[in-house]
Amino acid sequence: MIVAKLIDTTLCIGCKACEVACQEWNDQEYTLGTFNGSYQTMPDLAHNFWNLIRFNEVERNGAQSWVMSKYQCMHCAEAGCIAACPAPGAITQMANGTVDFVHENCIGCGYCITGCPFDVPRLSPATKKVYKCSLCSDRTAVGLEPACIKTCPTNCLTFGERDELLRSAEIRTRELKADGHAQAGIYNPAGVGGTNVIYVLNDATQPEQYGLPKDPEIPWTVRLWKGPLKALGAMVFMGSILGAFFHYVIFGPQDPEKHGHPEEEPTHEA
Amino acid sequence: MKLDEIRIPRFDAYERVMHWMAALSFVYAALTGLALWTPVLYWLASLSGGGFVIRGTHPWSGVLFSVVIGWMYRRWAKTMYLDADDRVWLTRLDKYATHQHGALPPSGRFNAGQKMLFWSQVATGLLLLVSGVVLWFPEEMPRGLRLAAIAAHPLAAIGSIGGILVHIYMGTAAVPHSMRAILRGWVSPEWARFHHPKWYKVWRDSANLR
Ligand code: HEM
Ligand code: SF4
């Protein structure tokens, strides 16, 4: 069974209880933020801050509008971080779809940061390893819902079977459309095979306003690097080694004693 | 003096140390780099303390290699420009590979193949350094640069390692006694006349053998 989080952004009141719950459950140390003239807690995700409610100020129909949206790992079905990771077992995709980092296998190369289309993983300067939302895999493993879900007071966040949540997202979208939000829709981008963090947006035509990329996918250079370049490398390396070996077998070494240089007279006499 | 007692100096100690610093740093960077490239070769990491360790050491070995390549450039670039004979030589690479030496124009201190190896290492070395620095600091570098570097770095490495594999074969098996040149510094007149006739003539004239 694939599990998912549904984030109905239309119900978010910006209370940030989920941020606190995430920090508490994951036992993160406290870091002083900066005040940037916004209601947002922190400017960005951090190695010890995995769940950020963005407070985006955007213009809609000529009026200023406040768009709140939860920023965290999307638990992609086709995850760019996994595609980019060179260390076996450092990132796992569990049977329930959760993408989790296994820190004893992480080598801290940071390639997942480049592979992730959502700019989620963060390096810790102390451990030199990478951290992000684990979908509370330590809670879901024993049948509990993630900490952020547990704490959300408005039912903006729900957790459960992915297909069921998609169905309720569709129902909610229909409601919103009937309410006059003609652009309402679901964010579940196909470019990464769908995500296990699904959003209901009241303007799905402009996901960027929520800080969500429009058409996220695993970058083609990452695919090139992990696919065709591997084959090219194997061909070049094996070709050089076998080519050299068979050159030796067929032609042998270039021995001055065996082949003279016809244009050259021996000039040095004893 | 007996012919077989004559030793022609080919690489002085300075050049030999330089070469072997390049070789050692390259082999280390190449093996750890291959481990970081693909899970299939990740076992190579255990040769040097495991993945977490080589994540730290690989970039530094690359920096060392780049510094030595810069040094090599200062020392050798002048002798590595192709002359007219070299250009003809390159078009007859097949003759060289099949030991038809009579069909080849004479080479100087380095033949055109060696010169091309030098230039290809300078070019790939530069590309590896620039793309490597970008990959070194994932959180400081703009994502577009990192996406370019993630493909450019292995591409340059494939070219560079492929070239060095051929170079190692030439140095160890295909051209007898060249290892003595790069390890101990000298070659025999026979070797010099056969492989590098124009360079040999310069030595002969200056040594006043006739
Ligand atoms: C790792 C094993 C290596 C071996 C066994 C090896 C062997 C040799 C030998 C025998 C020579 C002398 C050729 C002559 O006398 O003409 C030489 C020269 C040279 N080596 Fe290496 N080498 C190695 C690695 C490298 C690396 C990594 C570089 C990277 C830049 C390099 C660059 C050169 C250059 C530029 C020369 C002078 C021109 C030439 O012979 O191509 N070598 N090497
Ligand atoms: S959002 Fe980023 S870190 Fe999370 S699964 Fe997708 S690629 Fe990996």
Coordinates of C-alpha atoms and ligand atoms in Angstrom, one line a residue:
Chain A
M1 CA 0.0 0.0 0.0
I2 CA 1.4 3.4 -1.0
V3 CA 0.8 6.1 1.6
A4 CA 0.6 9.8 1.0
K5 CA 0.1 13.2 2.5
L6 CA -2.6 15.4 1.2
I7 CA -2.1 19.1 1.7
D8 CA -5.3 21.2 1.1
T9 CA -3.7 24.6 0.8
T10 CA -7.1 26.2 0.9
L11 CA -7.5 25.1 4.5
C12 CA -4.1 26.2 5.8
I13 CA -4.4 29.0 8.4
G14 CA -0.6 29.5 8.7
C15 CA -0.4 28.5 12.3
K16 CA 2.9 26.6 11.9
A17 CA 1.9 23.9 14.4
C18 CA 3.2 21.4 11.9
E19 CA 6.6 23.0 11.9
V20 CA 6.8 22.8 15.7
A21 CA 5.6 19.2 15.7
C22 CA 8.2 18.2 13.1
Q23 CA 11.0 19.9 15.1
E24 CA 9.8 18.2 18.3
W25 CA 9.3 14.7 17.0
N26 CA 12.6 14.7 15.1
D27 CA 14.4 16.2 18.0
Q28 CA 16.0 19.0 16.1
E29 CA 18.2 21.6 17.8
Y30 CA 16.9 25.1 17.9
T31 CA 18.4 27.5 15.4
L32 CA 17.9 31.3 15.5
G33 CA 16.0 32.5 12.4
T34 CA 16.2 35.9 10.8
F35 CA 13.4 38.4 10.5
N36 CA 12.8 39.2 6.9
G37 CA 9.6 41.2 7.2
S38 CA 7.5 38.1 6.6
Y39 CA 5.4 35.8 8.7
Q40 CA 7.5 32.9 7.5
T41 CA 9.4 31.2 10.3
M42 CA 12.7 30.6 8.4
P43 CA 13.9 31.8 5.1
D44 CA 14.5 28.3 3.8
L45 CA 14.6 24.6 4.7
A46 CA 17.7 23.5 6.6
H47 CA 19.4 20.3 7.6
N48 CA 17.7 20.6 10.9
F49 CA 14.4 22.1 9.6
W50 CA 12.5 19.8 7.3
N51 CA 9.1 21.4 7.0
L52 CA 8.5 25.1 6.2
I53 CA 5.2 26.9 5.7
R54 CA 5.8 29.4 3.0
F55 CA 4.0 32.7 3.2
N56 CA 4.1 33.9 -0.4
E57 CA 2.7 37.3 -1.3
V58 CA 1.4 37.2 -4.8
E59 CA -0.9 39.2 -7.0
R60 CA -4.2 37.6 -8.1
N61 CA -6.8 39.3 -10.2
G62 CA -5.2 42.6 -9.4
A63 CA -5.4 42.1 -5.7
Q64 CA -2.7 41.2 -3.2
S65 CA -3.0 37.7 -2.0
W66 CA -1.3 35.5 0.6
V67 CA -0.5 32.0 -0.5
M68 CA 0.5 29.6 2.2
S69 CA 2.0 26.3 1.3
K70 CA 3.9 23.5 3.0
Y71 CA 7.5 23.0 1.7
Q72 CA 9.0 19.6 2.3
C73 CA 10.2 16.4 0.6
M74 CA 7.7 15.3 -2.0
H75 CA 8.5 11.6 -1.7
C76 CA 8.5 11.3 -5.5
A77 CA 7.7 8.0 -7.2
E78 CA 10.6 8.5 -9.5
A79 CA 13.0 10.4 -7.2
G80 CA 15.7 12.5 -8.6
C81 CA 17.7 12.1 -5.4
I82 CA 17.8 8.3 -5.8
A83 CA 18.8 8.6 -9.4
A84 CA 21.7 10.8 -8.5
C85 CA 23.0 8.9 -5.4
P86 CA 26.2 6.9 -5.9
A87 CA 26.2 5.2 -2.4
P88 CA 24.3 1.9 -2.3
G89 CA 21.7 2.0 0.4
A90 CA 22.0 5.7 1.3
I91 CA 18.6 6.5 0.0
T92 CA 15.8 3.9 0.1
Q93 CA 12.4 3.9 -1.3
M94 CA 10.2 1.9 1.1
A95 CA 7.4 -0.4 0.0
N96 CA 4.9 2.3 1.1
G97 CA 6.5 4.8 -1.2
T98 CA 8.4 6.8 1.4
V99 CA 11.8 8.1 0.3
D100 CA 14.2 7.9 3.3
F101 CA 17.8 8.8 3.8
V102 CA 19.9 6.1 5.7
H103 CA 22.6 8.2 7.3
E104 CA 25.1 5.4 8.0
N105 CA 25.3 4.8 4.3
C106 CA 25.3 8.5 3.2
I107 CA 28.7 9.7 2.1
G108 CA 27.8 13.4 1.9
C109 CA 28.5 13.9 -1.8
G110 CA 25.5 16.1 -2.1
Y111 CA 24.5 14.8 -5.6
C112 CA 20.9 14.3 -4.3
I113 CA 20.8 18.1 -3.9
T114 CA 21.5 18.4 -7.6
G115 CA 19.2 15.6 -8.6
C116 CA 16.2 16.8 -6.6
P117 CA 13.8 18.9 -8.7
F118 CA 12.2 20.4 -5.6
D119 CA 15.4 21.6 -3.9
V120 CA 14.8 19.7 -0.7
P121 CA 17.9 17.9 0.7
R122 CA 20.3 19.9 2.9
L123 CA 23.9 19.1 4.0
S124 CA 24.7 19.4 7.7
P125 CA 27.9 21.2 8.3
A126 CA 28.5 19.2 11.4
T127 CA 27.9 15.6 10.2
K128 CA 28.6 16.3 6.5
K129 CA 25.6 14.2 5.6
V130 CA 22.3 15.1 4.0
Y131 CA 18.9 15.5 5.7
K132 CA 15.3 15.9 4.8
C133 CA 11.7 14.9 5.8
S134 CA 11.5 11.2 6.4
L135 CA 7.7 11.2 6.2
C136 CA 8.1 10.2 9.9
S137 CA 9.0 6.7 8.8
D138 CA 9.7 5.9 12.4
R139 CA 6.0 6.7 13.2
T140 CA 4.4 5.2 10.1
A141 CA 6.2 1.9 10.7
V142 CA 4.2 1.5 13.9
G143 CA 0.9 2.7 12.5
L144 CA 1.1 6.3 13.6
E145 CA 0.5 9.2 11.2
P146 CA 3.4 11.7 10.7
A147 CA 3.8 14.4 13.3
C148 CA 2.7 17.3 11.2
I149 CA -0.6 15.5 10.3
K150 CA -1.2 14.6 13.9
T151 CA -1.0 18.2 14.9
C152 CA -2.8 20.1 12.1
P153 CA -5.8 21.7 13.7
T154 CA -7.8 22.4 10.4
N155 CA -7.5 19.1 8.6
C156 CA -5.5 20.9 5.9
L157 CA -3.1 17.9 6.3
T158 CA -4.3 14.3 6.0
F159 CA -2.5 11.1 5.7
G160 CA -3.5 7.7 4.4
E161 CA -3.7 5.5 1.4
R162 CA -2.6 7.4 -1.7
D163 CA -5.5 6.4 -4.0
E164 CA -8.1 7.3 -1.4
L165 CA -6.5 10.7 -0.8
L166 CA -6.4 11.4 -4.6
R167 CA -10.1 10.7 -4.6
S168 CA -10.8 13.1 -1.8
A169 CA -8.6 15.6 -3.5
E170 CA -10.8 15.3 -6.6
I171 CA -13.9 15.8 -4.6
R172 CA -12.4 18.9 -2.9
T173 CA -11.4 20.3 -6.3
R174 CA -15.0 19.9 -7.5
E175 CA -16.2 21.8 -4.4
L176 CA -13.7 24.6 -5.0
K177 CA -14.7 24.9 -8.6
A178 CA -18.4 25.0 -7.6
D179 CA -17.4 27.8 -5.2
G180 CA -16.1 29.8 -8.0
H181 CA -12.4 28.8 -8.0
A182 CA -12.3 27.8 -11.7
Q183 CA -8.6 27.2 -11.7
A184 CA -8.6 24.9 -8.7
G185 CA -6.8 21.6 -9.2
I186 CA -4.5 18.9 -7.9
Y187 CA -0.7 19.1 -7.8
N188 CA 0.7 15.5 -8.4
P189 CA 3.3 16.1 -11.1
A190 CA 3.6 13.4 -13.7
G191 CA 7.2 14.2 -14.6
V192 CA 8.4 12.5 -11.5
G193 CA 5.9 9.7 -11.7
G194 CA 3.6 11.5 -9.2
T195 CA 4.4 12.5 -5.7
N196 CA 3.4 11.0 -2.4
V197 CA 2.8 14.5 -1.1
I198 CA -0.2 15.8 -3.0
Y199 CA -1.6 19.3 -3.0
V200 CA -5.0 20.8 -3.6
L201 CA -4.4 24.3 -5.0
N202 CA -7.0 26.9 -5.6
D203 CA -5.1 28.0 -8.6
A204 CA -3.4 25.0 -10.1
T205 CA -2.4 26.8 -13.3
Q206 CA 0.3 28.7 -11.4
P207 CA 2.0 26.2 -9.0
E208 CA 5.0 28.6 -8.9
Q209 CA 3.0 30.9 -6.7
Y210 CA 3.1 28.2 -4.1
G211 CA 6.8 27.6 -4.6
L212 CA 6.1 24.4 -6.5
P213 CA 7.9 23.9 -9.9
K214 CA 5.5 23.7 -12.9
D215 CA 6.9 20.6 -14.6
P216 CA 9.4 19.0 -12.3
E217 CA 11.4 16.1 -13.7
I218 CA 14.7 14.3 -13.1
P219 CA 17.2 16.5 -14.8
W220 CA 18.3 15.2 -18.2
T221 CA 22.0 15.7 -17.4
V222 CA 21.5 13.4 -14.4
R223 CA 19.9 10.8 -16.7
L224 CA 22.7 11.2 -19.2
W225 CA 25.3 10.8 -16.5
K226 CA 23.7 7.7 -15.0
G227 CA 22.6 6.2 -18.3
P228 CA 24.4 6.7 -21.7
L229 CA 27.6 8.0 -20.1
K230 CA 28.0 4.8 -18.1
A231 CA 27.7 2.7 -21.3
L232 CA 30.2 5.1 -23.0
G233 CA 32.6 4.8 -20.1
A234 CA 32.4 1.0 -20.1
M235 CA 33.0 1.0 -23.9
V236 CA 36.0 3.3 -23.7
F237 CA 37.6 1.6 -20.7
M238 CA 37.1 -1.9 -21.9
G239 CA 38.0 -0.9 -25.5
S240 CA 41.3 0.6 -24.4
I241 CA 42.2 -2.3 -22.2
L242 CA 41.2 -5.0 -24.8
G243 CA 42.6 -3.0 -27.6
A244 CA 45.9 -2.6 -25.9
F245 CA 46.0 -6.3 -25.1
F246 CA 45.2 -7.5 -28.6
H247 CA 47.6 -4.9 -30.1
Y248 CA 50.3 -6.6 -28.0
V249 CA 49.2 -10.0 -29.1
I250 CA 49.2 -9.1 -32.8
F251 CA 52.0 -6.7 -33.1
G252 CA 54.1 -6.9 -30.0
P253 CA 56.4 -4.3 -28.7
Q254 CA 58.3 -1.7 -30.9
D255 CA 61.8 -3.0 -30.6
P256 CA 64.6 -1.0 -32.2
E257 CA 66.6 -4.1 -32.7
K258 CA 64.0 -5.6 -35.0
H259 CA 62.9 -2.7 -37.1
G260 CA 65.5 -0.3 -38.4
H261 CA 64.6 3.2 -39.6
P262 CA 65.4 3.1 -43.3
E263 CA 65.9 6.9 -43.6
E264 CA 68.4 6.8 -40.9
E265 CA 71.9 5.6 -41.2
P266 CA 73.5 4.3 -38.1
T267 CA 75.8 7.1 -37.3
H268 CA 77.4 6.3 -34.0
E269 CA 80.3 3.9 -34.3
A270 CA 82.2 2.7 -31.4
Chain B
M1 CA 83.3 4.6 -25.5
K2 CA 81.3 1.5 -26.3
L3 CA 77.9 2.2 -27.8
D4 CA 76.1 0.2 -25.2
E5 CA 77.6 2.2 -22.4
I6 CA 76.3 5.5 -23.6
R7 CA 73.3 6.8 -21.7
I8 CA 71.3 9.7 -23.2
P9 CA 69.6 11.8 -20.5
R10 CA 65.9 11.9 -21.2
F11 CA 64.1 13.1 -18.1
D12 CA 65.9 14.9 -15.3
A13 CA 64.9 14.2 -11.6
Y14 CA 62.6 17.3 -11.6
E15 CA 60.6 15.9 -14.6
R16 CA 60.5 12.4 -13.2
V17 CA 59.1 13.6 -9.8
M18 CA 56.6 15.8 -11.7
H19 CA 55.5 12.9 -13.9
W20 CA 55.0 10.5 -11.0
M21 CA 53.2 13.0 -8.9
A22 CA 50.8 13.4 -11.8
A23 CA 50.5 9.6 -12.2
L24 CA 49.9 8.8 -8.5
S25 CA 47.4 11.6 -8.0
F26 CA 45.7 10.7 -11.2
V27 CA 45.3 7.0 -10.3
Y28 CA 44.0 7.9 -6.9
A29 CA 41.5 10.4 -8.3
A30 CA 40.5 8.0 -11.0
L31 CA 39.8 5.1 -8.8
T32 CA 37.9 7.1 -6.1
G33 CA 36.1 9.0 -8.9
L34 CA 34.9 5.8 -10.5
A35 CA 33.6 4.7 -7.0
L36 CA 31.6 8.0 -6.8
W37 CA 30.3 7.6 -10.3
T38 CA 28.3 4.5 -10.1
P39 CA 27.1 2.0 -7.4
V40 CA 28.5 -0.8 -9.6
L41 CA 32.1 0.4 -8.9
Y42 CA 31.4 1.6 -5.3
W43 CA 33.5 -1.3 -4.0
L44 CA 36.5 0.7 -5.1
A45 CA 35.8 3.1 -2.3
S46 CA 36.7 0.4 0.2
L47 CA 40.3 0.5 -1.1
S48 CA 40.6 3.9 0.5
G49 CA 38.5 3.9 3.7
G50 CA 35.0 3.8 2.3
G51 CA 32.6 6.3 0.6
F52 CA 32.6 8.9 3.3
V53 CA 36.4 9.1 3.3
I54 CA 36.8 9.3 -0.4
R55 CA 34.1 12.0 -0.6
G56 CA 36.6 14.1 1.3
T57 CA 39.8 13.0 -0.4
H58 CA 38.8 12.7 -4.0
P59 CA 38.5 16.5 -4.6
W60 CA 41.9 17.1 -3.0
S61 CA 43.6 14.5 -5.2
G62 CA 42.0 16.3 -8.1
V63 CA 43.4 19.6 -7.0
L64 CA 46.8 18.1 -6.6
F65 CA 46.6 16.5 -10.1
S66 CA 45.6 19.9 -11.5
V67 CA 48.5 21.7 -9.8
V68 CA 50.9 19.1 -11.2
I69 CA 49.3 19.4 -14.7
G70 CA 49.9 23.2 -14.4
W71 CA 53.5 22.5 -13.5
M72 CA 53.8 20.1 -16.4
Y73 CA 52.4 22.7 -18.7
R74 CA 55.0 25.2 -17.7
R75 CA 57.7 22.7 -18.2
W76 CA 56.7 20.9 -21.4
A77 CA 54.2 23.0 -23.3
K78 CA 56.9 24.6 -25.5
T79 CA 58.2 21.2 -26.6
M80 CA 54.7 19.9 -27.2
Y81 CA 53.6 22.1 -30.2
L82 CA 53.1 20.0 -33.3
D83 CA 55.5 20.7 -36.2
A84 CA 55.0 19.9 -39.9
D85 CA 56.4 16.4 -39.4
D86 CA 54.1 15.7 -36.5
R87 CA 51.0 16.7 -38.6
V88 CA 52.0 14.2 -41.3
W89 CA 52.7 11.6 -38.5
L90 CA 49.2 11.9 -37.1
T91 CA 47.7 11.1 -40.5
R92 CA 49.8 7.9 -40.5
L93 CA 48.8 6.8 -37.0
D94 CA 47.9 3.4 -38.5
K95 CA 51.5 3.0 -39.8
Y96 CA 52.8 3.7 -36.3
A97 CA 50.4 1.2 -34.7
T98 CA 51.3 -1.5 -37.2
H99 CA 55.1 -0.9 -36.8
Q100 CA 55.7 0.4 -40.3
H101 CA 58.2 2.9 -39.1
G102 CA 59.7 3.5 -42.6
A103 CA 56.5 5.3 -43.5
L104 CA 56.6 7.8 -40.7
P105 CA 58.2 11.2 -40.6
P106 CA 60.9 11.5 -37.9
S107 CA 59.9 12.6 -34.4
G108 CA 61.5 15.1 -32.0
R109 CA 61.8 14.7 -28.3
F110 CA 58.2 13.6 -28.2
N111 CA 56.3 12.0 -31.1
A112 CA 52.9 13.4 -32.2
G113 CA 51.0 10.8 -30.3
Q114 CA 52.7 11.8 -27.0
K115 CA 52.1 15.4 -27.8
M116 CA 48.4 14.7 -28.3
L117 CA 48.3 12.9 -25.0
F118 CA 49.8 15.9 -23.3
W119 CA 47.3 18.3 -24.9
S120 CA 44.4 16.0 -24.2
Q121 CA 45.4 15.8 -20.5
V122 CA 45.7 19.6 -20.3
A123 CA 42.2 20.0 -21.8
T124 CA 40.5 17.3 -19.8
G125 CA 42.4 18.3 -16.7
L126 CA 41.1 21.9 -16.9
L127 CA 37.5 20.6 -17.5
L128 CA 37.8 18.2 -14.6
L129 CA 39.0 21.0 -12.3
V130 CA 36.3 23.5 -13.2
S131 CA 33.5 21.0 -13.1
G132 CA 34.9 19.3 -10.0
V133 CA 35.0 22.5 -8.0
V134 CA 31.3 23.0 -8.9
L135 CA 30.4 19.5 -7.7
W136 CA 32.5 20.0 -4.6
F137 CA 30.2 22.6 -3.1
P138 CA 26.7 21.6 -4.0
E139 CA 25.0 24.2 -1.7
E140 CA 27.1 27.2 -2.8
M141 CA 27.0 26.6 -6.6
P142 CA 24.0 27.6 -8.8
R143 CA 21.9 24.5 -9.8
G144 CA 22.3 25.1 -13.5
L145 CA 26.1 25.0 -13.2
R146 CA 25.9 21.8 -11.1
L147 CA 23.6 20.2 -13.7
A148 CA 26.2 20.9 -16.4
A149 CA 29.1 19.8 -14.2
I150 CA 27.4 16.5 -13.3
A151 CA 27.6 15.5 -17.0
A152 CA 30.8 17.3 -17.9
H153 CA 32.9 15.8 -15.1
P154 CA 32.4 12.2 -16.0
L155 CA 32.6 13.0 -19.7
A156 CA 36.0 14.6 -19.2
A157 CA 37.0 11.7 -17.0
I158 CA 36.1 9.1 -19.6
G159 CA 38.3 10.8 -22.2
S160 CA 41.1 11.3 -19.7
I161 CA 41.1 7.8 -18.3
G162 CA 40.8 6.3 -21.8
G163 CA 43.9 8.3 -22.9
I164 CA 45.9 7.3 -19.8
L165 CA 45.0 3.6 -20.3
V166 CA 46.6 3.7 -23.7
H167 CA 49.5 5.7 -22.3
I168 CA 50.2 3.1 -19.6
Y169 CA 50.1 0.4 -22.3
M170 CA 52.6 2.3 -24.4
G171 CA 54.9 3.1 -21.5
T172 CA 54.9 -0.4 -19.9
A173 CA 54.5 -2.9 -22.7
A174 CA 54.5 -1.4 -26.2
V175 CA 57.7 0.6 -26.1
P176 CA 60.4 -1.4 -24.2
H177 CA 62.8 0.6 -22.1
S178 CA 60.7 3.7 -21.8
M179 CA 59.9 2.9 -18.2
R180 CA 63.6 3.2 -17.5
A181 CA 63.5 6.6 -19.1
I182 CA 60.7 7.9 -16.8
L183 CA 61.9 6.1 -13.7
R184 CA 65.7 6.4 -13.9
G185 CA 66.0 9.2 -16.6
W186 CA 68.0 7.8 -19.4
V187 CA 67.8 5.9 -22.7
S188 CA 70.2 4.2 -25.1
P189 CA 71.3 5.8 -28.3
E190 CA 69.6 3.0 -30.2
W191 CA 66.3 3.7 -28.5
A192 CA 66.6 7.4 -29.1
R193 CA 67.5 7.0 -32.8
F194 CA 64.6 4.7 -33.4
H195 CA 61.9 6.5 -31.5
H196 CA 62.9 10.1 -31.6
P197 CA 65.4 10.6 -34.5
K198 CA 65.3 14.4 -34.6
W199 CA 65.9 14.6 -30.8
Y200 CA 68.7 12.0 -31.2
K201 CA 70.4 14.1 -33.8
V202 CA 70.4 17.2 -31.5
W203 CA 72.0 15.1 -28.8
R204 CA 74.5 13.5 -31.2
D205 CA 75.6 16.9 -32.6
S206 CA 75.9 18.4 -29.2
A207 CA 77.8 15.4 -27.9
N208 CA 80.3 15.8 -30.8
L209 CA 80.3 12.1 -31.6
R210 CA 81.5 12.5 -35.1
Ligands
HEM1 C1 49.9 5.7 -14.1 C2 50.8 5.1 -14.8 C3 51.7 5.8 -15.8 C4 52.7 5.2 -16.4 C5 53.1 3.7 -16.2 C6 53.4 6.2 -17.3 C7 54.5 5.9 -18.0 C8 55.2 6.9 -18.8 C9 56.4 6.6 -19.5 C10 57.1 5.3 -19.5 C11 56.8 7.8 -20.1 C12 58.0 8.0 -20.9 C13 57.8 8.1 -22.4 C14 59.0 8.5 -23.1 O1 60.1 8.2 -22.6 O2 58.8 9.0 -24.2 C15 55.8 8.8 -19.7 C16 55.8 10.1 -20.2 C17 54.7 11.0 -20.0 N1 53.6 10.8 -19.1 FE1 53.2 9.1 -18.1 N2 52.7 7.4 -17.2 C18 51.6 7.2 -16.3 C19 50.7 8.2 -15.9 C20 50.7 9.4 -16.5 C21 49.6 10.4 -16.2 C22 48.4 10.2 -15.2 C23 49.8 11.5 -16.9 C24 48.9 12.7 -16.9 C25 49.2 13.8 -17.3 C26 51.1 11.2 -17.7 C27 51.6 12.1 -18.6 C28 52.8 11.9 -19.3 C29 53.4 12.8 -20.2 C30 52.7 14.1 -20.6 C31 54.6 12.3 -20.6 C32 55.6 12.8 -21.7 C33 55.1 12.6 -23.1 C34 54.7 11.1 -23.3 O3 55.5 10.2 -23.1 O4 53.5 11.0 -23.6 N3 51.5 10.0 -17.4 N4 54.8 8.2 -18.9
SF4_2 S1 11.4 15.8 -3.3 FE1 13.7 15.6 -3.7 S2 14.5 14.6 -1.8 FE2 12.2 14.3 -1.9 S3 12.0 12.3 -3.0 FE3 11.8 13.9 -4.5 S4 13.9 14.1 -5.3 FE4 14.1 13.0 -3.4

